[in-house]
CSV table of C-alpha atoms in Angstrom, one decimal:
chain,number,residue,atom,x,y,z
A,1,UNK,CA,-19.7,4.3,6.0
A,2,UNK,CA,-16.7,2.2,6.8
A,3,UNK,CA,-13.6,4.2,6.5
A,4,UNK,CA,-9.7,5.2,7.3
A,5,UNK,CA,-10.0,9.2,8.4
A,6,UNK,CA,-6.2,10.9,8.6
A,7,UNK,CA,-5.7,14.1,9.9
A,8,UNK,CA,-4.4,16.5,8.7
A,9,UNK,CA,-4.7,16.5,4.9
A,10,UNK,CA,-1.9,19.0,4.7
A,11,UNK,CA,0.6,20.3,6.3
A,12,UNK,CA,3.9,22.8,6.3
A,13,UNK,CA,6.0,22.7,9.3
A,14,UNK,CA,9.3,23.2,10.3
A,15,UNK,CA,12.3,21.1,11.2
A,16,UNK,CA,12.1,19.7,14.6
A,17,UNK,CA,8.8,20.8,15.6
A,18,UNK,CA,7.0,17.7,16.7
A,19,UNK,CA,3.9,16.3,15.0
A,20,UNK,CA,1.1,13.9,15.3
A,21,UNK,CA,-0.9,12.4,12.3
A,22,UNK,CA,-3.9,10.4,13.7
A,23,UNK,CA,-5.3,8.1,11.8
A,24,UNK,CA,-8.8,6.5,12.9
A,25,UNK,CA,-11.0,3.8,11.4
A,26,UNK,CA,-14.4,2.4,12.0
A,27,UNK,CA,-14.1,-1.1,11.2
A,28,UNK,CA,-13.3,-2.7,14.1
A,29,UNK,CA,-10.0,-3.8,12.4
A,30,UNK,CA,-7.0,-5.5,14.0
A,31,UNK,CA,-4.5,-4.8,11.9
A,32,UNK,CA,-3.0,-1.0,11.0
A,33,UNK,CA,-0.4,0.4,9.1
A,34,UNK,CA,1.1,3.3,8.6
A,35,UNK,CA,3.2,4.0,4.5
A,36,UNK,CA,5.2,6.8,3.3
A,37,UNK,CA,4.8,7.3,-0.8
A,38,UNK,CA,7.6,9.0,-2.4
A,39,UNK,CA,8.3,9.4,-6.4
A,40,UNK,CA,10.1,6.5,-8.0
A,41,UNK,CA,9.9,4.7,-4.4
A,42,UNK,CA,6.3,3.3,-4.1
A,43,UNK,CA,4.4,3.4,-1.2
A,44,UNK,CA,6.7,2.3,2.2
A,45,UNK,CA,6.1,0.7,5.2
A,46,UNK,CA,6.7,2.5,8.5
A,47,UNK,CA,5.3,0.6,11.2
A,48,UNK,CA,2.2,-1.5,11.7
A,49,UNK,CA,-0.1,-2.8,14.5
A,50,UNK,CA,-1.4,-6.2,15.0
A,51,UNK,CA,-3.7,-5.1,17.4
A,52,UNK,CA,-3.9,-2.9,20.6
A,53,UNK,CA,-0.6,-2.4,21.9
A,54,UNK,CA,1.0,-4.4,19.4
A,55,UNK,CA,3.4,-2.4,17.2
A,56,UNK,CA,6.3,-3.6,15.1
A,57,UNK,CA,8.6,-1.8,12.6
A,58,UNK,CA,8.0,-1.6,8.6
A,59,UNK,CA,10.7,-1.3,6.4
A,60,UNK,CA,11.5,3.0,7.4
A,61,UNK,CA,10.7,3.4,10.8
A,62,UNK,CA,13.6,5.8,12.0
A,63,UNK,CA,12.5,9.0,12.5
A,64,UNK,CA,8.9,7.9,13.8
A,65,UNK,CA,6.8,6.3,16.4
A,66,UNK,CA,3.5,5.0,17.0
A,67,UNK,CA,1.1,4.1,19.3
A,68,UNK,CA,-2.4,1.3,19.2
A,69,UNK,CA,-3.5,2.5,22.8
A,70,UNK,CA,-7.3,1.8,21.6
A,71,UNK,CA,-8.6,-0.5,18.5
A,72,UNK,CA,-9.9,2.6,16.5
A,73,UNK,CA,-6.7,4.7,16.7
A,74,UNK,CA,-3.1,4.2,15.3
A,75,UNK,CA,-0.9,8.0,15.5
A,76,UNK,CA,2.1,8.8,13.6
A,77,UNK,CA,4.6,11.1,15.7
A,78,UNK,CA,7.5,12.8,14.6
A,79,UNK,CA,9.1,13.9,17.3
A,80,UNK,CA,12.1,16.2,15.9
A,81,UNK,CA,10.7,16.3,12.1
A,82,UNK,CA,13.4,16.6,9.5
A,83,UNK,CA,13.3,17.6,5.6
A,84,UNK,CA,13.9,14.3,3.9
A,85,UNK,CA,10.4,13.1,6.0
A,86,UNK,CA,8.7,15.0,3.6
A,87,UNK,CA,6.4,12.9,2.0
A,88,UNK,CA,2.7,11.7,1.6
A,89,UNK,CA,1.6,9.8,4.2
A,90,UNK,CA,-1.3,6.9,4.4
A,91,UNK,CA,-2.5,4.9,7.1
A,92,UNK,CA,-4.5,1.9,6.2
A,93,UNK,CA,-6.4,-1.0,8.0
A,94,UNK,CA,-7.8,-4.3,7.5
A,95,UNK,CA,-9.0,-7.5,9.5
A,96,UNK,CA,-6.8,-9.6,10.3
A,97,UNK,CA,-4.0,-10.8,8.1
A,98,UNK,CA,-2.4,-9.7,5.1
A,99,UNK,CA,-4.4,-11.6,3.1
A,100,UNK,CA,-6.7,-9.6,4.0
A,101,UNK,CA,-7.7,-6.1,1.7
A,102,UNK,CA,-6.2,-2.7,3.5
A,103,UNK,CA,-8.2,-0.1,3.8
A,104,UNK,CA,-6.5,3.3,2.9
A,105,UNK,CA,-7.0,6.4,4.2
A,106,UNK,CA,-7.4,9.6,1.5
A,107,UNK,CA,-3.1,10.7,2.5
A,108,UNK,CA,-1.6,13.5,4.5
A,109,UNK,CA,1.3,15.7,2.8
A,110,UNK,CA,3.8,16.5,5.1
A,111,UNK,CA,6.3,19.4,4.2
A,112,UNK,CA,9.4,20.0,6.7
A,113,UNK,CA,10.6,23.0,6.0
B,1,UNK,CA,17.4,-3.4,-1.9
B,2,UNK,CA,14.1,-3.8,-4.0
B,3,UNK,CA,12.4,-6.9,-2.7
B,4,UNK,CA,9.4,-5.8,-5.4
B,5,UNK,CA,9.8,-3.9,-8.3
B,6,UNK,CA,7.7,-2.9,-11.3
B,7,UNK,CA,10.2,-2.3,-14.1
B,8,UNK,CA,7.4,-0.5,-16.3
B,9,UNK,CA,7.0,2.9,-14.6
B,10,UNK,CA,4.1,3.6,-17.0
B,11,UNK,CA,2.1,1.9,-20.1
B,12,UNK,CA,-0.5,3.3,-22.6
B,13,UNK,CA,-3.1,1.3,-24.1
B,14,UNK,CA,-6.1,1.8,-26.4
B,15,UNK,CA,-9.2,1.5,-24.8
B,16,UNK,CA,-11.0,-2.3,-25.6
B,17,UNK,CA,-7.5,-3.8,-25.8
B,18,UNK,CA,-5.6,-6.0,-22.8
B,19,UNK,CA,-3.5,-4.1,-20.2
B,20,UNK,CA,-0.3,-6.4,-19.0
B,21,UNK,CA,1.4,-4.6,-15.8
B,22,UNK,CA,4.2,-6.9,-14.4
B,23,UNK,CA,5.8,-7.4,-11.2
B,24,UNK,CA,9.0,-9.3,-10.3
B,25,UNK,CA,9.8,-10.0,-6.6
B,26,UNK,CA,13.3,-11.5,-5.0
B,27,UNK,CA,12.7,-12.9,-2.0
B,28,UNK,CA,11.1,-16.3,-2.1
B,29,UNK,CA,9.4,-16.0,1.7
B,30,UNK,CA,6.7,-14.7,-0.1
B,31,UNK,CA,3.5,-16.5,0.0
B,32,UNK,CA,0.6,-13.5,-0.6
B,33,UNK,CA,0.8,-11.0,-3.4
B,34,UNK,CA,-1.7,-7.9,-3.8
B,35,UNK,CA,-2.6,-5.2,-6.3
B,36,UNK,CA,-3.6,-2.0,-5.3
B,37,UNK,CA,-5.5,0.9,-7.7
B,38,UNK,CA,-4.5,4.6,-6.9
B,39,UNK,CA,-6.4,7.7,-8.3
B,40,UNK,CA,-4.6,10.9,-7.6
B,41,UNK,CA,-5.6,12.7,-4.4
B,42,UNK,CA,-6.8,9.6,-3.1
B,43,UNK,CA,-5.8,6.6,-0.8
B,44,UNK,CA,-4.9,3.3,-3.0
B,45,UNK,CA,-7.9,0.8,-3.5
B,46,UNK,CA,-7.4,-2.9,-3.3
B,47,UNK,CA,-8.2,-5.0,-6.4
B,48,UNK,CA,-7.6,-8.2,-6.4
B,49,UNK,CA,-5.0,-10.8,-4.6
B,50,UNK,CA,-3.7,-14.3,-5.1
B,51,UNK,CA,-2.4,-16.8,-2.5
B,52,UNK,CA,1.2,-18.6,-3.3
B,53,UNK,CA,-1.1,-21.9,-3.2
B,54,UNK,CA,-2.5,-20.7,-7.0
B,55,UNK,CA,-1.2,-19.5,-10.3
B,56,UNK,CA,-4.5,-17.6,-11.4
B,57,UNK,CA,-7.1,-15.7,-9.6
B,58,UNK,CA,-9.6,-14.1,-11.6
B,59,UNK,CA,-12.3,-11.6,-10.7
B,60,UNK,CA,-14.4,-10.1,-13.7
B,61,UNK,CA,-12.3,-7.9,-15.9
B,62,UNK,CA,-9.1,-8.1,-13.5
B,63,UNK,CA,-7.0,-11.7,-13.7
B,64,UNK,CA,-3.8,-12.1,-11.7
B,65,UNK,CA,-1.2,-14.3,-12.9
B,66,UNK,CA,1.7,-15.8,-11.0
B,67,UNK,CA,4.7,-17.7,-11.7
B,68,UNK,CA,6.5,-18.8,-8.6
B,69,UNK,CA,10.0,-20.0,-10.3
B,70,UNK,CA,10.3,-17.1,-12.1
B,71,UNK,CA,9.1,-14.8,-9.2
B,72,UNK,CA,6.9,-13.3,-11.6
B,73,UNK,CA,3.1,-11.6,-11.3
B,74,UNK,CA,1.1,-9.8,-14.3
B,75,UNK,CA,-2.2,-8.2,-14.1
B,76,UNK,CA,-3.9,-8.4,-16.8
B,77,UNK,CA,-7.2,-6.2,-17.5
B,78,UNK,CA,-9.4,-6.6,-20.4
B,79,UNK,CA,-11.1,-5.3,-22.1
B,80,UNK,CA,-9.3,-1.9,-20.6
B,81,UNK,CA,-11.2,1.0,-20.2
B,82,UNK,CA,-10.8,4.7,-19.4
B,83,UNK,CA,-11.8,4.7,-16.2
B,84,UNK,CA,-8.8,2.0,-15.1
B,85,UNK,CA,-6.4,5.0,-15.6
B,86,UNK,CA,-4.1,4.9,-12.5
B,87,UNK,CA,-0.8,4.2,-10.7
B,88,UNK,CA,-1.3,0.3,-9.7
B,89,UNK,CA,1.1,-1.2,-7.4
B,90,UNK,CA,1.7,-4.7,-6.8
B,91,UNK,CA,2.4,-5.9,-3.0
B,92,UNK,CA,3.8,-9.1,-1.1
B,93,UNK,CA,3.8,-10.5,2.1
B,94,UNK,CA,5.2,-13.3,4.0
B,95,UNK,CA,2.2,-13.5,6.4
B,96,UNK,CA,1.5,-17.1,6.1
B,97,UNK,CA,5.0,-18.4,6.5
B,98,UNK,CA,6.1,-15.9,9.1
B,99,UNK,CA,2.7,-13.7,10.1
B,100,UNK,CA,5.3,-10.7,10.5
B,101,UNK,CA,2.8,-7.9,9.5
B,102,UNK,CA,5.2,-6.6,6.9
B,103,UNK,CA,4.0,-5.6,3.3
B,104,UNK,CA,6.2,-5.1,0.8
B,105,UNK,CA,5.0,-2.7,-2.1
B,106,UNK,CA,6.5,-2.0,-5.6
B,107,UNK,CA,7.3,1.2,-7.3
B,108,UNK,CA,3.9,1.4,-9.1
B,109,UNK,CA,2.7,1.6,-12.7
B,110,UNK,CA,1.3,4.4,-14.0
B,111,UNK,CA,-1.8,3.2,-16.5
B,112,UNK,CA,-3.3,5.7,-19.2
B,113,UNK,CA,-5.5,3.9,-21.4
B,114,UNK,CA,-7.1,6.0,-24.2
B,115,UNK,CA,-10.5,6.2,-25.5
């Protein structure tokens, strides 16, 4: 079954302990992303991924990093997690261009306590 | 600064009858334009998408309308149906024009439609 897996689902943490979200997908796509969906804001872009060790920034990207060591595989890290990155997070990927459909993953809800 | 916005953050409609969700966008660069379908506790779904190159794209119950001078997209859905209930949002790229990567999304519009 092609799919976008995120993990974790959920999770509570507190401010400046550093945390990865991975994000995996079985498609054999080029092109990742990573969003943030807050109320009243849609969903924003944080940084995507071209393809393998090709990153760039989205629209929010302070406060975050990412890596595309391998095809499959596109982390999030917060390195010193702060309250107003609270959020729900998705990762999505597609082939290709933006033309192309995304693929979303199912979210992971981050509270920084 | 809003480069996409949905003005409507929510629209009820009677089930059978045409659902119109809009989306305005400023910057011009934009040549790609997307609507996604979101159910709660899961990831958005795409739906349908229409190139800068057309002014209608159609696929079953789902049309997508654009007007380039106004900067103007609708989806229209009919007939409507219970099961459309969600938060749609519309997105917009530059990719041909520029092939940054960068998709712009709008607020979203949540869609009840009743039986």
């Amino acid at each position: 079954e092609a799919q976008v897996t995120q993990n974790p689902r959920y999770l509570i943490t507190v401010t400046g302990k550093k945390l990865t979200v991975t994000c995996s997908q079985n498609m054999n796509h080029e092109y990742m992303s990573w969003y943030r969906q807050d109320p009243g804001l849609g969903l924003r872009q944080i940084y995507y991924s071209m393809n393998v060790e090709v990153t760039d920034k989205g629209d929010v990207p302070e406060g975050y990093k990412v890596s595309r060591k391998e095809k499959r595989n596109f982390p999030l890290i917060l390195e010193s997690p702060s309250p107003n990155q609270t959020s729900l997070y998705f990762c999505a990927s597609s082939r290709g261009g933006l033309g192309q459909p995304q693929h979303f993953g199912d979210g992971t809800r981050l509270s920084i306590l | 600064d809003q480069q996409v916005k949905q003005n409507s953050p929510s629209l009820s409609v009677q089930e059978g009858r045409i659902s119109i969700l809009n989306c305005d966008y400023t910057n011009s660069m934009f040549d790609y334009f997307l609507w996604y379908k979101k159910y709660p506790a899961e990831g958005p779904t795409f739906l349908i998408s229409i190139s800068s190159i057309k002014d209608k794209n159609e696929d079953g119950r789902f049309t997508v309308f654009l007007n380039k001078s106004a900067k103007h997209l609708s989806l229209h859905i009919v007939p409507s149906q219970p099961g459309d209930s969600a938060v749609y949002f519309c997105a917009a790229s530059a990719d041909g024009s520029s092939n940054t990567g960068k998709l712009i999304f709008g607020q979203g519009t949540t869609l009840q439609v009743k039986p």
